């Protein structure tokens, strides 16, 4: 029997592709396999979409840069993005999928504390590191050793901001308006802000609430006005905070406002317009930092995303670069049989970051798995966030 | 504070009324729960927004543009999701309009992005003080448009030939057809009317709340349904009054009992109505048939 030449050639090529190519790839770095896979869960639609979209754009920039410079350990980096729609049920599906079907080395996200809080306890079973770039409700990273957050918790972010706000405007009586359903907003509104107002000698007149899907805030503002509020403190995401600010202006309640983690996104200014003017917001990354690294990042993200991101953007960008370094230097093999030990190495590496120089500042993870880094006191001046921290 | 809160309730209620009128018109004529109505409201808001931002339209042009666009959407809905679906299966048109809801929402998310966007100031905000109550020019405008619209609709239904045909069809399809009413045309006109009103309501909502999102439809749809049930199925006047009533209840609950109780009262009242007065507060027009 004569074997056709074409068949032999095809066979040879196939064998070469399966046997030789991975060897070449393996020679280029110490990693095996065809690519390095990370997962990302971000809210791209509905509540807080600006946080998710800018985080995704930042991670894409990081991945493009890394791949253009030769990838991670010689392999291309692939990030799988999923839209959480900031829904708890969606988040649970996604983390299971990323951990068990997509077999990623680590997961970046989710943005919202509401999601982080319910997923974190599952991580001990799934055994994969979940590294958020925005979640800031205090206490959540302690839920599992696999639950990590490259952010400053909201209490730490807000402390200097409320003090500066109270000092500038001389507020004596204020109301808090917060979201009942969003985890970090609720923590801010019911625990963090009352304490901070008291510490700054401000009388808390009332704590008013709303639900995430509400669009009409007239009742709350009328009440705040009748109580004689001289200031409004938000435990709220940017969309609702902006709508509340506008409603306050419509009712003639033009008082200074202050807000925390989720409110301080650029969307607060774009939606709020003139009603946002003069408001103080906290942040976990100073986007107008003059350091060249930050300038460079801002230039790229503005080009890709169209505007400046909230702090989740730079933190997500940092997460990808930090993961690259950890994967390359902690003995990760990327073999499918080593997935469990690789994931543990990545987790341990991230939890041990100390003084890692990122766009969001020097990142040091503390004992429970929360990060540190640059903060700023943002004030809306002429439709722009300005850092007024000394 | 109570007077100011009642004004707030009136404002919120007026927008509920406008949406519920559309629901109840369509239910009256077709006996159909038109699920996509909330999305029509959302499309109206976005058309208004785009006209203001990209075409530099003023509020009147925005309202007109939204009316035309949503009226067309109404025609489209009839030909795409209502007329081709067999009436032999009572659930089929409901399912097909649910499908339309999902399609519209996905298209909107794709075109407009999944974000809340600001609705620009199209009316200069001036505050008027009447004793303890403060009313803004925006509130006066939105309320005036809503009231004018309701009065016009009422006159149309009571006094025109088409209005009479709509009432006849609502009472009994077959009899109306036998007496020479072109039922297909009545259905089409009803959809156009209902959708146009929802479109205007969408723009007014954008003006009132200063922000809109592609996901605003569902909330409004649910509230519209509640109002329709409160007012009596197919009862246009009932929908007008029940909308205002629901707005007042919601605002007063939020103001005096807290936001967590807002829906509790709405739906508790709904359950009570369904239990003790299933025809709604103001009776249903189509009671004998259904």
Tab-separated table of N, CA and C in Angstrom, chain A residues 36-158:
chain	number	residue	atom	x	y	z
A	36	UNK	N	-1.857	32.124	29.226
A	36	UNK	CA	-2.126	32.325	30.640
A	36	UNK	C	-3.516	32.929	30.745
A	37	UNK	N	-4.349	32.276	31.531
A	37	UNK	CA	-5.744	32.697	31.571
A	37	UNK	C	-6.127	33.320	32.910
A	38	UNK	N	-6.673	34.524	32.849
A	38	UNK	CA	-7.213	35.165	34.047
A	38	UNK	C	-8.689	35.454	33.804
A	39	UNK	N	-9.446	35.565	34.888
A	39	UNK	CA	-10.866	35.890	34.754
A	39	UNK	C	-11.133	37.290	35.277
A	40	UNK	N	-12.185	37.904	34.757
A	40	UNK	CA	-12.573	39.222	35.266
A	40	UNK	C	-14.080	39.279	35.369
A	41	UNK	N	-14.586	39.703	36.520
A	41	UNK	CA	-16.026	39.912	36.640
A	41	UNK	C	-16.295	41.372	36.973
A	42	UNK	N	-16.982	42.027	36.047
A	42	UNK	CA	-17.183	43.472	36.152
A	42	UNK	C	-18.625	43.840	35.782
A	43	UNK	N	-19.188	44.874	36.419
A	43	UNK	CA	-20.536	45.298	36.027
A	43	UNK	C	-20.484	46.179	34.780
A	44	UNK	N	-20.905	45.649	33.646
A	44	UNK	CA	-20.819	46.433	32.409
A	44	UNK	C	-22.128	47.142	32.092
A	45	UNK	N	-23.213	46.681	32.742
A	45	UNK	CA	-24.508	47.333	32.529
A	45	UNK	C	-25.166	47.570	33.886
A	46	UNK	N	-26.224	48.372	33.882
A	46	UNK	CA	-27.019	48.686	35.071
A	46	UNK	C	-26.195	49.370	36.151
A	47	UNK	N	-26.510	49.043	37.426
A	47	UNK	CA	-25.916	49.792	38.534
A	47	UNK	C	-24.384	49.869	38.438
A	48	UNK	N	-23.855	51.066	38.511
A	48	UNK	CA	-22.405	51.231	38.584
A	48	UNK	C	-21.662	50.803	37.336
A	49	UNK	N	-22.300	50.876	36.162
A	49	UNK	CA	-21.666	50.412	34.923
A	49	UNK	C	-20.339	51.127	34.650
A	50	UNK	N	-20.258	52.394	35.051
A	50	UNK	CA	-19.032	53.155	34.793
A	50	UNK	C	-17.823	52.499	35.459
A	51	UNK	N	-18.043	51.943	36.654
A	51	UNK	CA	-16.956	51.257	37.346
A	51	UNK	C	-16.496	50.046	36.538
A	52	UNK	N	-17.439	49.256	36.066
A	52	UNK	CA	-17.090	48.038	35.344
A	52	UNK	C	-16.475	48.323	33.990
A	53	UNK	N	-17.084	49.249	33.252
A	53	UNK	CA	-16.586	49.535	31.903
A	53	UNK	C	-15.167	50.092	31.941
A	54	UNK	N	-14.905	50.989	32.904
A	54	UNK	CA	-13.563	51.563	32.949
A	54	UNK	C	-12.546	50.539	33.459
A	55	UNK	N	-12.994	49.645	34.359
A	55	UNK	CA	-12.077	48.592	34.822
A	55	UNK	C	-11.735	47.664	33.669
A	56	UNK	N	-12.741	47.313	32.883
A	56	UNK	CA	-12.501	46.403	31.767
A	56	UNK	C	-11.540	47.049	30.769
A	57	UNK	N	-11.794	48.313	30.431
A	57	UNK	CA	-10.912	49.000	29.482
A	57	UNK	C	-9.484	49.037	30.011
A	58	UNK	N	-9.331	49.245	31.327
A	58	UNK	CA	-7.987	49.297	31.917
A	58	UNK	C	-7.295	47.949	31.816
A	59	UNK	N	-8.036	46.884	32.073
A	59	UNK	CA	-7.434	45.544	32.002
A	59	UNK	C	-7.083	45.208	30.559
A	60	UNK	N	-7.911	45.666	29.636
A	60	UNK	CA	-7.602	45.412	28.219
A	60	UNK	C	-6.309	46.115	27.818
A	61	UNK	N	-6.152	47.355	28.295
A	61	UNK	CA	-4.916	48.077	27.990
A	61	UNK	C	-3.718	47.315	28.550
A	62	UNK	N	-3.841	46.887	29.827
A	62	UNK	CA	-2.738	46.158	30.454
A	62	UNK	C	-2.418	44.894	29.653
A	63	UNK	N	-3.470	44.153	29.247
A	63	UNK	CA	-3.251	42.899	28.528
A	63	UNK	C	-2.598	43.156	27.166
A	64	UNK	N	-3.060	44.209	26.473
A	64	UNK	CA	-2.450	44.537	25.171
A	64	UNK	C	-0.973	44.859	25.336
A	65	UNK	N	-0.667	45.661	26.353
A	65	UNK	CA	0.736	46.036	26.587
A	65	UNK	C	1.584	44.819	26.918
A	66	UNK	N	1.042	43.980	27.794
A	66	UNK	CA	1.797	42.794	28.215
A	66	UNK	C	2.028	41.873	27.021
A	67	UNK	N	0.991	41.664	26.226
A	67	UNK	CA	1.133	40.772	25.071
A	67	UNK	C	2.072	41.349	24.020
A	68	UNK	N	2.030	42.668	23.843
A	68	UNK	CA	2.936	43.289	22.876
A	68	UNK	C	4.383	43.149	23.318
A	69	UNK	N	4.589	43.062	24.639
A	69	UNK	CA	5.954	42.950	25.156
A	69	UNK	C	6.344	41.500	25.401
A	70	UNK	N	5.611	40.555	24.818
A	70	UNK	CA	6.013	39.157	24.928
A	70	UNK	C	5.188	38.316	25.874
A	71	UNK	N	4.129	38.876	26.433
A	71	UNK	CA	3.219	38.078	27.257
A	71	UNK	C	3.745	37.816	28.652
A	72	UNK	N	3.136	36.823	29.299
A	72	UNK	CA	3.566	36.444	30.647
A	72	UNK	C	4.378	35.166	30.535
A	73	UNK	N	5.653	35.206	30.916
A	73	UNK	CA	6.512	34.033	30.801
A	73	UNK	C	6.539	33.484	29.388
A	74	UNK	N	6.409	34.366	28.403
A	74	UNK	CA	6.465	33.937	27.015
A	74	UNK	C	5.135	33.515	26.428
A	75	UNK	N	4.105	33.417	27.272
A	75	UNK	CA	2.795	33.012	26.766
A	75	UNK	C	1.871	34.223	26.687
A	76	UNK	N	0.970	34.228	25.697
A	76	UNK	CA	0.028	35.344	25.646
A	76	UNK	C	-0.942	35.301	26.832
A	77	UNK	N	-1.312	36.486	27.285
A	77	UNK	CA	-2.268	36.589	28.382
A	77	UNK	C	-3.675	36.689	27.814
A	78	UNK	N	-4.576	35.880	28.342
A	78	UNK	CA	-5.972	35.990	27.935
A	78	UNK	C	-6.819	36.289	29.168
A	79	UNK	N	-7.637	37.333	29.060
A	79	UNK	CA	-8.535	37.644	30.177
A	79	UNK	C	-9.971	37.401	29.721
A	80	UNK	N	-10.703	36.598	30.491
A	80	UNK	CA	-12.111	36.340	30.152
A	80	UNK	C	-12.986	37.280	30.971
A	81	UNK	N	-13.755	38.119	30.277
A	81	UNK	CA	-14.584	39.110	30.979
A	81	UNK	C	-16.030	38.641	31.061
A	82	UNK	N	-16.626	38.827	32.211
A	82	UNK	CA	-18.054	38.532	32.363
A	82	UNK	C	-18.760	39.730	32.979
A	83	UNK	N	-19.958	40.010	32.473
A	83	UNK	CA	-20.758	41.116	32.994
A	83	UNK	C	-21.582	40.631	34.188
A	84	UNK	N	-21.305	41.169	35.361
A	84	UNK	CA	-22.049	40.731	36.553
A	84	UNK	C	-23.405	41.413	36.651
A	85	UNK	N	-23.593	42.482	35.887
A	85	UNK	CA	-24.794	43.308	35.982
A	85	UNK	C	-25.078	43.690	37.436
A	86	UNK	N	-24.030	43.658	38.267
A	86	UNK	CA	-24.140	43.967	39.699
A	86	UNK	C	-25.252	43.172	40.373
A	87	UNK	N	-25.488	41.947	39.864
A	87	UNK	CA	-26.530	41.101	40.451
A	87	UNK	C	-25.878	39.922	41.166
A	88	UNK	N	-26.379	39.626	42.354
A	88	UNK	CA	-25.774	38.577	43.165
A	88	UNK	C	-25.854	37.219	42.468
A	89	UNK	N	-27.016	36.877	41.913
A	89	UNK	CA	-27.176	35.550	41.311
A	89	UNK	C	-26.230	35.397	40.124
A	90	UNK	N	-26.086	36.474	39.368
A	90	UNK	CA	-25.194	36.459	38.212
A	90	UNK	C	-23.747	36.234	38.682
A	91	UNK	N	-23.367	36.921	39.745
A	91	UNK	CA	-22.009	36.805	40.279
A	91	UNK	C	-21.675	35.379	40.683
A	92	UNK	N	-22.638	34.702	41.306
A	92	UNK	CA	-22.389	33.323	41.745
A	92	UNK	C	-22.177	32.400	40.552
A	93	UNK	N	-22.988	32.584	39.512
A	93	UNK	CA	-22.801	31.774	38.301
A	93	UNK	C	-21.423	31.987	37.710
A	94	UNK	N	-21.028	33.259	37.653
A	94	UNK	CA	-19.782	33.588	36.967
A	94	UNK	C	-18.572	33.025	37.704
A	95	UNK	N	-18.562	33.149	39.032
A	95	UNK	CA	-17.372	32.677	39.754
A	95	UNK	C	-17.237	31.157	39.606
A	96	UNK	N	-18.358	30.447	39.629
A	96	UNK	CA	-18.300	28.995	39.436
A	96	UNK	C	-17.756	28.645	38.059
A	97	UNK	N	-18.223	29.390	37.079
A	97	UNK	CA	-17.801	29.150	35.707
A	97	UNK	C	-16.307	29.421	35.522
A	98	UNK	N	-15.863	30.556	36.059
A	98	UNK	CA	-14.442	30.913	35.923
A	98	UNK	C	-13.557	29.889	36.619
A	99	UNK	N	-13.987	29.460	37.818
A	99	UNK	CA	-13.137	28.568	38.598
A	99	UNK	C	-13.136	27.164	38.032
A	100	UNK	N	-14.318	26.674	37.637
A	100	UNK	CA	-14.395	25.257	37.300
A	100	UNK	C	-14.353	24.943	35.814
A	101	UNK	N	-14.934	25.813	34.999
A	101	UNK	CA	-14.928	25.499	33.572
A	101	UNK	C	-13.783	26.204	32.850
A	102	UNK	N	-13.638	27.503	33.130
A	102	UNK	CA	-12.587	28.265	32.441
A	102	UNK	C	-11.201	28.020	33.036
A	103	UNK	N	-11.171	27.497	34.254
A	103	UNK	CA	-9.917	27.145	34.930
A	103	UNK	C	-8.898	28.285	34.911
A	104	UNK	N	-9.310	29.444	35.354
A	104	UNK	CA	-8.403	30.596	35.365
A	104	UNK	C	-7.468	30.535	36.575
A	105	UNK	N	-6.329	31.224	36.465
A	105	UNK	CA	-5.360	31.226	37.568
A	105	UNK	C	-5.824	32.110	38.717
A	106	UNK	N	-6.512	33.206	38.377
A	106	UNK	CA	-7.042	34.101	39.403
A	106	UNK	C	-8.151	34.931	38.778
A	107	UNK	N	-8.979	35.531	39.640
A	107	UNK	CA	-10.102	36.331	39.148
A	107	UNK	C	-9.941	37.770	39.636
A	108	UNK	N	-10.075	38.712	38.714
A	108	UNK	CA	-10.079	40.120	39.108
A	108	UNK	C	-11.534	40.571	39.184
A	109	UNK	N	-11.901	41.216	40.292
A	109	UNK	CA	-13.275	41.647	40.490
A	109	UNK	C	-13.854	40.937	41.696
A	110	UNK	N	-15.110	40.996	41.968
A	110	UNK	CA	-16.084	41.884	41.341
A	110	UNK	C	-15.967	43.290	41.921
A	111	UNK	N	-16.658	44.216	41.320
A	111	UNK	CA	-16.548	45.587	41.772
A	111	UNK	C	-17.321	45.820	43.067
A	112	UNK	N	-18.539	45.302	43.121
A	112	UNK	CA	-19.417	45.694	44.219
A	112	UNK	C	-19.281	44.828	45.454
A	113	UNK	N	-19.300	45.490	46.598
A	113	UNK	CA	-19.216	44.779	47.869
A	113	UNK	C	-20.385	43.818	48.047
A	114	UNK	N	-21.559	44.195	47.512
A	114	UNK	CA	-22.729	43.316	47.649
A	114	UNK	C	-22.417	41.937	47.080
A	115	UNK	N	-21.700	41.914	45.948
A	115	UNK	CA	-21.339	40.661	45.309
A	115	UNK	C	-20.177	39.995	46.029
A	116	UNK	N	-19.181	40.811	46.343
A	116	UNK	CA	-17.977	40.294	46.995
A	116	UNK	C	-18.357	39.541	48.273
A	117	UNK	N	-19.304	40.146	49.009
A	117	UNK	CA	-19.721	39.605	50.287
A	117	UNK	C	-20.326	38.208	50.169
A	118	UNK	N	-21.103	37.975	49.121
A	118	UNK	CA	-21.731	36.648	49.036
A	118	UNK	C	-20.836	35.632	48.320
A	119	UNK	N	-19.899	36.098	47.510
A	119	UNK	CA	-19.026	35.149	46.814
A	119	UNK	C	-17.873	34.705	47.719
A	120	UNK	N	-17.361	35.633	48.525
A	120	UNK	CA	-16.166	35.344	49.330
A	120	UNK	C	-16.242	34.023	50.101
A	121	UNK	N	-17.363	33.723	50.787
A	121	UNK	CA	-17.400	32.460	51.536
A	121	UNK	C	-17.280	31.211	50.654
A	122	UNK	N	-17.594	31.330	49.358
A	122	UNK	CA	-17.498	30.171	48.468
A	122	UNK	C	-16.069	29.867	48.059
A	123	UNK	N	-15.192	30.856	48.239
A	123	UNK	CA	-13.850	30.719	47.672
A	123	UNK	C	-13.035	29.625	48.342
A	124	UNK	N	-13.335	29.336	49.614
A	124	UNK	CA	-12.600	28.263	50.281
A	124	UNK	C	-12.820	26.936	49.571
A	125	UNK	N	-14.005	26.792	48.971
A	125	UNK	CA	-14.285	25.565	48.222
A	125	UNK	C	-13.690	25.643	46.812
A	126	UNK	N	-13.854	26.790	46.172
A	126	UNK	CA	-13.397	26.922	44.786
A	126	UNK	C	-11.880	27.058	44.680
A	127	UNK	N	-11.250	27.542	45.747
A	127	UNK	CA	-9.784	27.638	45.795
A	127	UNK	C	-9.206	28.452	44.643
A	128	UNK	N	-9.742	29.649	44.463
A	128	UNK	CA	-9.154	30.536	43.486
A	128	UNK	C	-9.187	31.951	44.074
A	129	UNK	N	-8.105	32.708	43.849
A	129	UNK	CA	-8.040	34.053	44.421
A	129	UNK	C	-8.979	34.985	43.671
A	130	UNK	N	-9.751	35.772	44.427
A	130	UNK	CA	-10.632	36.762	43.825
A	130	UNK	C	-10.140	38.127	44.322
A	131	UNK	N	-9.704	38.953	43.373
A	131	UNK	CA	-9.058	40.207	43.758
A	131	UNK	C	-9.881	41.378	43.248
A	132	UNK	N	-10.583	42.048	44.150
A	132	UNK	CA	-11.423	43.172	43.735
A	132	UNK	C	-10.588	44.439	43.575
A	133	UNK	N	-11.069	45.331	42.697
A	133	UNK	CA	-10.381	46.595	42.498
A	133	UNK	C	-11.227	47.770	42.956
A	134	UNK	N	-12.449	47.498	43.446
A	134	UNK	CA	-13.282	48.613	43.911
A	134	UNK	C	-13.930	48.367	45.269
A	135	UNK	N	-14.363	47.133	45.532
A	135	UNK	CA	-15.144	46.852	46.740
A	135	UNK	C	-14.486	47.450	47.979
A	136	UNK	N	-15.271	48.155	48.805
A	136	UNK	CA	-14.632	48.842	49.925
A	136	UNK	C	-15.419	48.770	51.224
A	137	UNK	N	-16.428	47.894	51.290
A	137	UNK	CA	-17.122	47.757	52.570
A	137	UNK	C	-16.167	47.107	53.572
A	138	UNK	N	-15.999	47.695	54.755
A	138	UNK	CA	-15.023	47.141	55.696
A	138	UNK	C	-15.361	45.705	56.092
A	139	UNK	N	-14.299	44.900	56.297
A	139	UNK	CA	-14.475	43.571	56.870
A	139	UNK	C	-14.643	42.415	55.901
A	140	UNK	N	-14.790	42.683	54.620
A	140	UNK	CA	-15.120	41.587	53.702
A	140	UNK	C	-13.939	40.677	53.359
A	141	UNK	N	-12.726	41.221	53.317
A	141	UNK	CA	-11.592	40.380	52.927
A	141	UNK	C	-11.302	39.324	53.977
A	142	UNK	N	-11.760	39.570	55.204
A	142	UNK	CA	-11.520	38.600	56.266
A	142	UNK	C	-12.378	37.346	56.100
A	143	UNK	N	-13.317	37.352	55.149
A	143	UNK	CA	-14.230	36.220	54.988
A	143	UNK	C	-13.537	34.964	54.473
A	144	UNK	N	-12.442	35.132	53.726
A	144	UNK	CA	-11.726	33.969	53.208
A	144	UNK	C	-10.304	34.395	52.888
A	145	UNK	N	-9.362	33.454	52.984
A	145	UNK	CA	-7.993	33.839	52.634
A	145	UNK	C	-7.860	34.051	51.125
A	146	UNK	N	-8.838	33.538	50.372
A	146	UNK	CA	-8.801	33.705	48.914
A	146	UNK	C	-9.433	35.032	48.475
A	147	UNK	N	-10.094	35.718	49.438
A	147	UNK	CA	-10.761	36.982	49.118
A	147	UNK	C	-9.806	38.140	49.358
A	148	UNK	N	-9.380	38.772	48.273
A	148	UNK	CA	-8.404	39.859	48.376
A	148	UNK	C	-8.982	41.110	47.739
A	149	UNK	N	-8.580	42.258	48.256
A	149	UNK	CA	-9.046	43.500	47.639
A	149	UNK	C	-7.902	44.496	47.554
A	150	UNK	N	-7.622	44.905	46.344
A	150	UNK	CA	-6.612	45.930	46.166
A	150	UNK	C	-7.291	47.298	46.268
A	151	UNK	N	-7.871	47.550	47.447
A	151	UNK	CA	-8.529	48.849	47.651
A	151	UNK	C	-8.394	49.247	49.104
A	152	UNK	N	-8.704	50.482	49.354
A	152	UNK	CA	-8.775	50.956	50.727
A	152	UNK	C	-10.227	50.846	51.157
A	153	UNK	N	-10.491	50.348	52.369
A	153	UNK	CA	-11.891	50.252	52.774
A	153	UNK	C	-12.486	51.652	52.949
A	154	UNK	N	-13.800	51.685	52.837
A	154	UNK	CA	-14.518	52.954	52.781
A	154	UNK	C	-14.291	53.840	54.009
A	155	UNK	N	-14.200	53.222	55.201
A	155	UNK	CA	-13.992	54.035	56.406
A	155	UNK	C	-12.685	54.809	56.310
A	156	UNK	N	-11.644	54.121	55.763
A	156	UNK	CA	-10.340	54.789	55.637
A	156	UNK	C	-10.390	55.872	54.572
A	157	UNK	N	-11.119	55.593	53.486
A	157	UNK	CA	-11.234	56.600	52.422
A	157	UNK	C	-11.968	57.846	52.899
A	158	UNK	N	-13.053	57.618	53.657
A	158	UNK	CA	-13.952	58.735	53.988
A	158	UNK	C	-13.466	59.634	55.114
